[in-house]
Short mmCIF file of C-alpha atoms in Angstrom, two decimals:
data_model
loop_
_atom_site.label_atom_id
_atom_site.label_comp_id
_atom_site.label_asym_id
_atom_site.label_seq_id
_atom_site.Cartn_x
_atom_site.Cartn_y
_atom_site.Cartn_z
CA MET A 1 -3.33 -15.34 13.98
CA GLN A 2 -6.81 -14.20 14.81
CA ILE A 3 -9.42 -12.50 12.67
CA VAL A 4 -12.19 -10.55 14.33
CA GLU A 5 -15.13 -8.73 12.75
CA LYS A 6 -18.43 -7.35 13.84
CA ASN A 7 -21.25 -9.84 13.93
CA ASP A 8 -24.87 -9.03 13.26
CA ALA A 9 -25.68 -8.71 16.93
CA VAL A 10 -23.03 -6.07 17.49
CA ILE A 11 -24.19 -4.15 14.43
CA ASN A 12 -27.81 -4.26 15.52
CA ASN A 13 -26.92 -3.23 19.06
CA SER A 14 -24.86 -0.30 17.85
CA LYS A 15 -27.66 0.86 15.56
CA SER A 16 -30.26 0.61 18.28
CA SER A 17 -28.30 2.55 20.90
CA PRO A 18 -30.19 5.63 22.09
CA LYS A 19 -27.40 8.03 21.21
CA LYS A 20 -24.53 7.56 18.79
CA LYS A 21 -21.12 8.29 20.28
CA SER A 22 -19.29 11.38 19.03
CA PHE A 23 -16.06 11.02 17.09
CA ASN A 24 -13.94 12.11 20.08
CA GLU A 25 -15.74 9.63 22.32
CA ASN A 26 -15.03 6.85 19.80
CA ILE A 27 -11.35 7.79 19.79
CA GLN A 28 -11.20 7.54 23.57
CA LEU A 29 -13.07 4.22 23.49
CA LEU A 30 -10.59 2.83 20.98
CA VAL A 31 -7.57 3.95 23.00
CA SER A 32 -9.09 2.42 26.12
CA ALA A 33 -9.98 -0.81 24.29
CA LEU A 34 -6.37 -1.15 23.15
CA GLY A 35 -5.04 -0.92 26.69
CA GLY A 36 -4.65 2.83 27.09
CA GLU A 37 -2.11 5.34 25.78
CA ASP A 38 0.81 3.69 27.57
CA ASN A 39 0.12 0.45 25.68
CA ILE A 40 0.25 2.07 22.20
CA VAL A 41 3.86 1.97 20.99
CA SER A 42 3.30 3.24 17.44
CA ILE A 43 0.57 3.94 14.89
CA THR A 44 0.65 3.89 11.11
CA HIS A 45 -2.13 3.64 8.58
CA CYS A 46 -2.87 2.59 5.03
CA MET A 47 -5.92 3.61 2.99
CA THR A 48 -8.46 1.85 5.23
CA ARG A 49 -6.71 0.55 8.37
CA LEU A 50 -5.08 1.81 11.53
CA ARG A 51 -2.04 -0.33 12.28
CA PHE A 52 -0.99 -0.44 15.96
CA LYS A 53 2.07 -1.88 17.62
CA LEU A 54 1.05 -2.57 21.21
CA ALA A 55 3.40 -3.03 24.14
CA ASP A 56 1.17 -5.82 25.48
CA GLU A 57 -1.35 -7.31 23.05
CA SER A 58 -3.15 -9.14 25.85
CA LEU A 59 -4.43 -5.79 27.18
CA ALA A 60 -6.48 -5.20 24.03
CA ASP A 61 -10.20 -5.85 24.55
CA GLU A 62 -11.50 -7.32 21.30
CA ASP A 63 -15.17 -7.05 22.22
CA ALA A 64 -14.76 -3.39 23.13
CA VAL A 65 -13.06 -2.65 19.79
CA LYS A 66 -15.82 -4.45 17.88
CA ALA A 67 -18.50 -2.46 19.68
CA ILE A 68 -17.16 0.96 18.63
CA SER A 69 -19.26 2.76 16.06
CA ASP A 70 -17.66 3.08 12.59
CA VAL A 71 -15.09 0.35 13.26
CA LYS A 72 -15.48 -2.25 10.50
CA GLY A 73 -13.40 -5.00 12.09
CA MET A 74 -10.05 -5.98 13.54
CA VAL A 75 -7.16 -8.22 12.53
CA SER A 76 -4.63 -9.36 15.14
CA GLN A 77 -1.38 -10.97 14.05
CA GLN A 78 2.13 -11.26 15.45
CA GLY A 79 3.54 -7.84 16.12
CA GLN A 80 0.60 -5.79 14.87
CA THR A 81 -3.04 -5.02 15.61
CA GLN A 82 -5.01 -3.68 12.64
CA VAL A 83 -8.29 -1.84 13.15
CA ILE A 84 -10.35 -1.51 9.96
CA ILE A 85 -11.92 1.95 9.69
CA GLY A 86 -12.55 2.56 5.98
CA VAL A 87 -12.19 5.80 4.06
CA GLU A 88 -12.16 7.90 7.26
CA VAL A 89 -8.93 6.28 8.43
CA GLU A 90 -6.78 9.41 8.06
CA LYS A 91 -9.14 11.39 10.29
CA TRP A 92 -8.84 8.70 12.97
CA PHE A 93 -5.06 8.52 12.53
CA ASN A 94 -4.66 12.28 12.95
CA ALA A 95 -6.67 12.15 16.17
CA LEU A 96 -4.76 9.15 17.50
CA SER A 97 -1.22 10.01 16.42
CA GLY A 98 -0.51 11.89 19.64
CA THR A 99 -1.15 8.82 21.79
CA GLN A 100 1.80 6.70 20.68
CA GLN A 101 4.74 6.19 23.00
CA ALA A 102 8.40 6.00 22.02
CA ASP A 103 9.83 2.50 21.81
CA ASP A 104 11.96 0.25 19.61
CA SER A 105 11.73 0.85 15.89
CA VAL A 106 10.72 -1.76 13.36
CA ALA A 107 14.38 -2.05 12.44
CA ASP A 108 15.07 -3.10 16.02
CA GLU A 109 12.27 -5.61 15.69
CA ILE A 110 14.00 -7.14 12.68
CA GLU A 111 17.25 -7.32 14.59
CA LYS A 112 15.46 -9.19 17.36
CA GLY A 113 14.60 -11.95 14.89
CA LYS A 114 11.05 -11.02 13.89
CA LEU A 115 12.03 -10.67 10.25
CA PHE A 116 8.71 -11.26 8.51
CA GLN A 117 6.66 -9.12 10.90
CA GLY A 118 9.21 -6.33 10.76
CA VAL A 119 9.43 -6.29 6.97
CA MET A 120 5.65 -6.27 6.59
CA ARG A 121 5.33 -3.40 9.05
CA ILE A 122 8.02 -1.46 7.20
CA VAL A 123 6.31 -1.97 3.84
CA ALA A 124 2.88 -1.04 5.19
CA GLY A 125 4.20 1.90 7.17
CA ILE A 126 6.13 3.35 4.23
CA PHE A 127 3.79 2.76 1.31
CA GLY A 128 0.40 3.06 3.00
CA PRO A 129 0.58 6.87 3.40
CA VAL A 130 2.27 7.31 -0.02
CA VAL A 131 -0.35 5.43 -2.08
CA PRO A 132 -2.91 8.30 -2.36
CA ALA A 133 -0.29 10.63 -3.85
CA ILE A 134 1.02 8.21 -6.45
CA ALA A 135 -2.49 6.93 -7.20
CA GLY A 136 -3.66 10.48 -7.85
CA ALA A 137 -0.77 11.16 -10.23
CA GLY A 138 -1.23 7.78 -11.89
CA MET A 139 -4.93 8.42 -12.44
CA LEU A 140 -4.13 11.77 -14.04
CA MET A 141 -1.73 10.02 -16.42
CA GLY A 142 -4.36 7.41 -17.19
CA LEU A 143 -7.07 9.97 -17.87
CA LEU A 144 -4.76 11.88 -20.20
CA SER A 145 -4.01 8.69 -22.11
CA GLY A 146 -7.72 7.95 -22.40
CA LEU A 147 -8.52 11.42 -23.70
CA ILE A 148 -5.69 11.22 -26.23
CA ALA A 149 -6.68 7.72 -27.39
CA THR A 150 -10.28 8.84 -27.98
CA ASN A 151 -9.12 12.00 -29.83
CA VAL A 152 -10.76 14.28 -27.28
CA ILE A 153 -7.53 16.22 -26.89
CA SER A 154 -4.34 16.50 -28.95
CA GLU A 155 -1.18 14.90 -27.61
CA THR A 156 0.83 17.93 -28.75
CA SER A 157 -1.33 20.46 -26.89
CA ASP A 158 -0.04 22.60 -24.04
CA THR A 159 -2.71 21.11 -21.78
CA VAL A 160 -1.37 17.59 -22.23
CA TYR A 161 2.22 18.78 -21.83
CA PHE A 162 1.38 20.55 -18.57
CA PHE A 163 -0.64 17.79 -16.90
CA ARG A 164 1.71 15.05 -18.08
CA SER A 165 4.68 16.98 -16.70
CA ILE A 166 3.20 17.41 -13.22
CA SER A 167 2.06 13.78 -13.03
CA VAL A 168 5.40 12.38 -14.20
CA ALA A 169 7.15 14.61 -11.65
CA VAL A 170 5.46 12.72 -8.79
CA PHE A 171 7.05 9.45 -9.92
CA PHE A 172 10.43 11.03 -10.62
CA PHE A 173 10.52 12.49 -7.10
CA LEU A 174 9.01 9.33 -5.57
CA PRO A 175 12.24 8.73 -3.58
CA MET A 176 11.47 11.93 -1.64
CA LEU A 177 7.92 10.81 -0.82
CA VAL A 178 9.19 7.40 0.21
CA SER A 179 12.01 8.87 2.29
CA PHE A 180 9.64 11.12 4.24
CA SER A 181 7.40 8.15 5.01
CA ALA A 182 10.38 5.90 5.80
CA ALA A 183 11.74 8.51 8.23
CA LYS A 184 8.63 8.06 10.37
CA VAL A 185 9.02 4.29 10.31
CA PHE A 186 12.74 4.39 11.16
CA LYS A 187 12.24 7.25 13.64
CA VAL A 188 14.62 9.84 12.18
CA ASN A 189 14.19 13.50 11.31
CA GLU A 190 11.88 13.67 8.28
CA TYR A 191 13.52 16.80 6.88
CA ILE A 192 17.05 15.43 7.03
CA ALA A 193 15.63 12.36 5.28
CA LEU A 194 14.23 14.63 2.57
CA ALA A 195 17.63 16.31 2.28
CA VAL A 196 19.32 12.94 1.75
CA SER A 197 16.83 11.91 -0.95
CA SER A 198 17.23 15.35 -2.56
CA ALA A 199 20.98 14.71 -2.76
CA MET A 200 20.25 11.48 -4.61
CA LEU A 201 18.31 13.50 -7.22
CA ALA A 202 20.78 16.42 -7.35
CA PRO A 203 20.43 18.14 -10.77
CA LEU A 204 24.14 18.99 -10.95
CA LEU A 205 25.09 15.34 -10.52
CA VAL A 206 22.63 14.36 -13.25
CA GLU A 207 24.13 17.01 -15.56
CA LYS A 208 27.66 15.83 -14.73
CA ALA A 209 26.74 12.24 -15.59
CA THR A 210 25.35 13.38 -18.94
CA LEU A 211 28.49 15.38 -19.74
CA LEU A 212 30.77 12.47 -18.85
CA LYS A 213 28.75 10.05 -20.98
CA ASP A 214 28.76 12.46 -23.92
CA ALA A 215 32.54 12.71 -23.60
CA GLY A 216 32.85 8.93 -23.68
CA ALA A 217 33.93 8.71 -20.04
CA ALA A 218 32.47 6.63 -17.24
CA PRO A 219 29.89 8.59 -15.16
CA GLU A 220 31.94 8.50 -11.97
CA LEU A 221 33.51 10.90 -9.49
CA THR A 222 36.24 10.42 -6.90
CA VAL A 223 35.48 12.30 -3.69
CA LEU A 224 38.24 13.12 -1.18
CA GLY A 225 40.62 11.34 -3.50
CA VAL A 226 39.48 7.85 -2.43
CA VAL A 227 35.68 7.58 -2.37
CA PRO A 228 34.21 6.45 -5.74
CA ILE A 229 30.79 7.89 -6.61
CA GLU A 230 28.92 6.21 -9.46
CA LEU A 231 26.52 8.76 -10.95
CA LEU A 232 23.26 6.86 -11.39
CA ASN A 233 19.73 8.00 -12.16
CA TYR A 234 17.74 7.66 -8.94
CA GLY A 235 14.53 9.16 -10.33
CA GLY A 236 11.68 6.86 -9.27
CA ALA A 237 14.06 4.52 -7.39
CA ILE A 238 12.37 3.45 -4.16
CA VAL A 239 14.70 0.72 -2.83
CA PRO A 240 17.78 3.00 -2.70
CA ALA A 241 15.69 5.66 -0.93
CA ILE A 242 14.50 3.22 1.74
CA LEU A 243 18.03 1.92 2.29
CA ALA A 244 19.34 5.49 2.52
CA ILE A 245 16.90 6.38 5.32
CA TRP A 246 17.66 3.12 7.12
CA LEU A 247 21.34 4.14 6.94
CA LEU A 248 20.42 7.60 8.26
CA SER A 249 18.74 5.93 11.26
CA LYS A 250 22.07 4.25 12.06
CA VAL A 251 24.33 7.23 11.36
CA THR A 252 22.31 9.82 13.30
CA PRO A 253 22.58 8.24 16.80
CA LEU A 254 26.26 7.47 16.20
CA VAL A 255 26.97 11.10 15.29
CA ASP A 256 24.83 12.28 18.17
CA ARG A 257 26.97 10.35 20.63
CA LEU A 258 30.21 11.76 19.25
CA VAL A 259 29.20 15.45 19.04
CA PRO A 260 29.35 17.55 22.26
CA SER A 261 25.99 18.77 23.54
CA SER A 262 26.71 22.43 22.80
CA ALA A 263 27.49 21.63 19.15
CA LYS A 264 24.62 19.20 18.48
CA PRO A 265 22.18 21.73 16.87
CA VAL A 266 24.71 22.49 14.11
CA PHE A 267 27.02 19.51 13.72
CA THR A 268 24.60 16.60 14.21
CA PRO A 269 22.46 17.45 11.15
CA LEU A 270 25.57 18.49 9.20
CA LEU A 271 27.40 15.23 9.78
CA ALA A 272 24.29 13.04 9.56
CA PHE A 273 23.38 14.51 6.16
CA THR A 274 26.93 14.56 4.76
CA VAL A 275 27.96 11.08 5.90
CA THR A 276 24.65 9.46 4.93
CA SER A 277 24.54 11.12 1.51
CA THR A 278 28.14 10.19 0.73
CA ILE A 279 27.77 6.53 1.75
CA THR A 280 24.43 6.34 -0.05
CA LEU A 281 25.76 7.68 -3.35
CA SER A 282 28.96 5.64 -3.17
CA PHE A 283 27.63 2.26 -2.03
CA VAL A 284 24.08 2.01 -0.67
CA GLY A 285 22.40 3.61 -3.68
CA PRO A 286 24.10 1.40 -6.29
CA ALA A 287 23.35 -1.63 -4.09
CA GLY A 288 19.70 -0.59 -4.00
CA ILE A 289 19.62 -0.30 -7.78
CA TRP A 290 21.15 -3.77 -7.99
CA LEU A 291 18.49 -5.16 -5.65
CA SER A 292 15.74 -3.49 -7.69
CA ASN A 293 17.08 -4.97 -10.89
CA GLY A 294 17.36 -8.34 -9.17
CA ALA A 295 13.74 -8.22 -8.02
CA GLY A 296 12.69 -7.24 -11.53
CA TRP A 297 14.69 -10.16 -12.95
CA VAL A 298 12.99 -12.61 -10.56
CA MET A 299 9.54 -11.34 -11.53
CA SER A 300 10.30 -11.38 -15.25
CA SER A 301 11.75 -14.90 -14.91
CA LEU A 302 8.57 -16.15 -13.23
CA LEU A 303 6.51 -14.63 -16.01
CA GLU A 304 8.73 -16.21 -18.66
CA ILE A 305 8.65 -19.65 -17.00
CA SER A 306 4.87 -19.70 -16.64
CA PRO A 307 2.93 -16.44 -17.00
CA THR A 308 -0.37 -18.28 -16.58
CA LEU A 309 0.64 -19.96 -13.30
CA THR A 310 2.15 -16.72 -11.98
CA GLY A 311 -1.06 -14.81 -12.72
CA PHE A 312 -3.16 -17.56 -11.14
CA ILE A 313 -1.14 -17.56 -7.90
CA PHE A 314 -1.19 -13.75 -7.58
CA GLY A 315 -4.94 -13.66 -8.23
CA LEU A 316 -5.71 -16.58 -5.94
CA THR A 317 -3.89 -15.00 -2.99
CA ARG A 318 -5.08 -11.40 -3.51
CA PRO A 319 -8.19 -11.55 -1.21
CA ILE A 320 -6.21 -13.40 1.49
CA THR A 321 -3.37 -10.86 1.49
CA ILE A 322 -5.91 -8.08 2.05
CA VAL A 323 -7.40 -9.95 5.02
CA PHE A 324 -3.97 -10.39 6.58
CA GLY A 325 -3.01 -6.79 5.82
CA ILE A 326 0.05 -7.65 3.73
CA HIS A 327 -1.35 -6.55 0.35
CA HIS A 328 0.89 -3.45 0.37
CA SER A 329 3.81 -5.80 -0.23
CA MET A 330 2.76 -5.74 -3.91
CA THR A 331 3.13 -1.95 -4.18
CA PRO A 332 6.96 -1.78 -4.30
CA ILE A 333 7.00 -4.69 -6.80
CA SER A 334 4.63 -2.86 -9.15
CA LEU A 335 6.48 0.44 -8.78
CA ASN A 336 9.74 -1.34 -9.52
CA ASN A 337 8.21 -2.87 -12.65
CA PHE A 338 7.09 0.58 -13.83
CA ALA A 339 10.60 1.93 -13.31
CA LEU A 340 12.36 -0.98 -15.04
CA TYR A 341 9.98 -1.97 -17.83
CA GLY A 342 7.53 0.91 -18.18
CA LYS A 343 4.58 -1.39 -17.44
CA ASP A 344 3.23 -3.77 -14.80
CA LEU A 345 1.13 -6.95 -15.06
CA LEU A 346 0.31 -7.27 -11.35
CA MET A 347 -1.82 -4.19 -10.76
CA PRO A 348 -4.56 -5.41 -13.13
CA ILE A 349 -4.71 -8.58 -11.01
CA MET A 350 -5.20 -6.43 -7.89
CA CYS A 351 -8.22 -4.86 -9.57
CA LEU A 352 -9.53 -8.29 -10.58
CA GLY A 353 -9.21 -9.41 -6.96
CA ASN A 354 -11.33 -6.48 -5.80
CA MET A 355 -14.00 -7.22 -8.41
CA ALA A 356 -14.06 -10.89 -7.37
CA ILE A 357 -14.64 -9.82 -3.77
CA ALA A 358 -17.46 -7.55 -4.96
CA GLY A 359 -19.06 -10.36 -6.98
CA ALA A 360 -19.02 -12.84 -4.10
CA THR A 361 -20.41 -10.22 -1.73
CA MET A 362 -23.23 -9.38 -4.15
CA ALA A 363 -24.12 -13.09 -4.34
CA ILE A 364 -24.25 -13.27 -0.54
CA TRP A 365 -26.56 -10.26 -0.59
CA HIS A 366 -28.84 -12.04 -3.07
CA LYS A 367 -29.00 -15.13 -0.87
CA GLN A 368 -29.17 -13.18 2.38
CA ARG A 369 -32.28 -11.16 1.61
CA LYS A 370 -34.63 -13.90 2.80
CA TYR A 371 -33.04 -14.28 6.21
CA VAL A 372 -31.77 -10.93 7.46
CA SER A 373 -33.22 -7.51 8.15
CA LYS A 374 -33.53 -4.95 5.40
CA GLU A 375 -30.90 -2.88 7.17
CA GLN A 376 -28.35 -5.72 7.21
CA SER A 377 -29.16 -6.54 3.59
CA SER A 378 -28.44 -2.96 2.56
CA ILE A 379 -25.13 -3.07 4.45
CA THR A 380 -24.08 -6.17 2.47
CA ALA A 381 -25.10 -4.60 -0.85
CA GLY A 382 -23.27 -1.40 0.05
CA SER A 383 -20.14 -3.40 0.89
CA SER A 384 -20.20 -4.90 -2.61
CA VAL A 385 -20.49 -1.45 -4.18
CA THR A 386 -17.57 -0.08 -2.14
CA ALA A 387 -15.47 -3.06 -3.26
CA ILE A 388 -16.22 -2.16 -6.88
CA LEU A 389 -15.01 1.35 -6.07
CA GLY A 390 -11.76 -0.02 -4.64
CA ILE A 391 -12.39 -0.33 -0.87
CA THR A 392 -12.73 -4.02 -0.02
CA GLU A 393 -12.49 -4.13 3.77
CA PRO A 394 -16.25 -3.74 4.46
CA ALA A 395 -16.97 -6.65 2.12
CA LEU A 396 -14.18 -8.83 3.46
CA PHE A 397 -14.62 -8.25 7.17
CA GLY A 398 -18.33 -7.55 7.19
CA VAL A 399 -19.37 -10.39 4.89
CA LEU A 400 -16.84 -12.83 3.39
CA THR A 401 -14.92 -13.72 6.55
CA LYS A 402 -18.23 -15.07 7.89
CA TYR A 403 -18.61 -17.37 4.87
CA THR A 404 -15.41 -19.33 4.20
CA LYS A 405 -16.68 -20.81 0.94
CA ALA A 406 -17.52 -17.35 -0.38
CA MET A 407 -13.96 -16.23 0.33
CA MET A 408 -12.73 -19.30 -1.54
CA THR A 409 -14.96 -18.67 -4.57
CA ALA A 410 -13.77 -15.05 -4.76
CA SER A 411 -10.14 -16.21 -4.57
CA LEU A 412 -10.68 -18.89 -7.23
CA ALA A 413 -12.35 -16.42 -9.61
CA ALA A 414 -9.51 -13.94 -9.10
CA GLY A 415 -6.99 -16.71 -9.77
CA VAL A 416 -8.66 -17.80 -13.00
CA PHE A 417 -8.89 -14.30 -14.43
CA GLY A 418 -5.46 -13.39 -13.06
CA ALA A 419 -4.05 -16.21 -15.16
CA ILE A 420 -5.95 -15.00 -18.22
CA SER A 421 -4.92 -11.38 -17.61
CA VAL A 422 -1.19 -12.14 -17.53
CA THR A 423 -1.39 -14.58 -20.44
CA ILE A 424 -2.96 -11.99 -22.77
CA ASP A 425 -0.64 -9.23 -21.44
CA THR A 426 -3.20 -6.90 -19.87
CA HIS A 427 -1.06 -4.24 -18.19
CA LEU A 428 -0.78 -0.73 -16.82
CA THR A 429 1.85 1.93 -17.43
CA SER A 430 1.26 3.92 -14.22
CA TYR A 431 0.20 3.29 -10.63
CA ILE A 432 -3.56 3.64 -10.05
CA LEU A 433 -6.19 2.59 -7.53
CA SER A 434 -7.82 -0.81 -8.11
CA SER A 435 -11.24 0.57 -8.98
CA VAL A 436 -13.63 0.62 -11.96
CA PHE A 437 -12.94 4.35 -12.17
CA SER A 438 -9.35 3.45 -13.09
CA LEU A 439 -10.31 1.63 -16.29
CA PRO A 440 -9.52 4.61 -18.61
CA ALA A 441 -5.86 4.24 -17.56
CA TYR A 442 -5.66 1.04 -19.62
CA LEU A 443 -6.15 3.11 -22.76
CA ALA A 444 -2.55 4.28 -22.39
CA SER A 445 -1.51 1.01 -24.07
CA GLY A 446 -4.21 1.00 -26.71
CA THR A 447 -7.85 0.09 -27.21
CA GLN A 448 -7.21 -3.66 -27.12
CA ASN A 449 -5.60 -3.40 -23.68
CA PHE A 450 -8.62 -1.42 -22.44
CA VAL A 451 -11.08 -3.97 -23.86
CA GLN A 452 -9.13 -6.81 -22.21
CA ALA A 453 -9.24 -5.00 -18.86
CA LEU A 454 -12.97 -4.27 -19.19
CA MET A 455 -13.79 -7.87 -20.09
CA GLY A 456 -11.65 -9.06 -17.20
CA VAL A 457 -13.47 -6.86 -14.68
CA VAL A 458 -16.90 -7.94 -15.92
CA GLY A 459 -15.86 -11.58 -16.26
CA VAL A 460 -14.30 -11.97 -12.81
CA PHE A 461 -17.30 -10.30 -11.14
CA ALA A 462 -19.68 -12.64 -12.97
CA LEU A 463 -17.63 -15.78 -12.27
CA SER A 464 -17.28 -14.96 -8.59
CA TYR A 465 -21.00 -14.23 -8.36
CA VAL A 466 -22.00 -17.48 -10.11
CA LEU A 467 -19.58 -19.67 -8.13
CA THR A 468 -20.83 -18.19 -4.86
CA MET A 469 -24.45 -18.67 -5.86
CA LEU A 470 -23.76 -22.32 -6.72
CA LEU A 471 -21.44 -23.37 -3.91
CA VAL A 472 -22.40 -21.28 -0.87
CA LYS A 473 -25.53 -22.16 1.07
CA LEU A 474 -27.16 -19.85 3.61
CA ASP A 475 -29.89 -20.53 6.10
CA ASN A 476 -31.71 -18.46 8.69
CA LYS A 477 -29.13 -19.07 11.42
#
């Protein structure tokens, strides 16, 4: 694994160039630096990174990527090349999305034995684009809870009813968001994928389940006389949705081979939707619910065995997972916790990790002022501020990856306060961004929970800052 970021010389050279490249020129430079259009197999993105699968990684020119204006850094690991852009990543993705070439899917990659790489790419590819939507709805829920807790607005008002309804709807229909994103990862028709996830949430099936339960009967149907359908509530269920679209990616080519060419426009989507939906609701969906419950049981067991140790480990590894680009692996765990228990203890640790990164970066800025230019000093300070706001890549790749001890102090501080956070049960009831602006969301569980979160954010920033000041030494080299 190789980590690459801009060094001071590259930054200074880019700033001193006579004419800054236009956005379109930067796009062309990036494509060229990655080996050209023919070398780009697929592109996905999360909130700050472009994630490339390259046909031949040796064709990527690292120095050329580093020299591109507005590129914050690059991470190369097995099976994926990640280019750190920042908040403008979607603009870059939209411009680049037409350059990818068709090739094996990530599912094929898993089948070829690259299990870990494939799973991480699936998680990042599915949840990266979905995060802004669920974070927006989660923030709305958090703000409502804060306004209610401070008696600014009445919980029984029409305003609260309206905004709570639209925010809750996002999480109920989360399987549809996930299925659309998963369809791109598994390379199937996005709209058939939406149709399958819609079938999972079919109102008539929900009503039928309610009627059967009220009558004292098991909520089950028998389709075609032999196929048992267990009527479950799939609202907010992400694992069954992902498995359903994976199944669709297997059913679609099989159906396509069996249907004559002249009948494909009608019968391929008909059979793909019908077969996938039936298998999903009879077997795959219940299996997904079982897996979700199993994952929830594992997490709850870890917390019961040693909540302090669990919190410490999650906090300690938070900065490292961001560097390696696998931090989105926590998103489905948190969403599953919300669905099963109505709260999550891990998301507060994610926020603590970001604040620890900000604290260490601010300490580096304080030490750096004597040795670097005013321009570089302001870049470091700005990176700390953006980390406080929830975007940590500039701080990590622009600052902390250059100072190993500073990365360690940030991780240690996050581990210490992660342990404290879990031990005192600081939690969230909805998905939010890991930013100081998200603090009002903690009011949903009461004033004490909010105070604990606030003290944690301040405390981890201060501890990370102090540890970095004490243990990290800088000179003029």
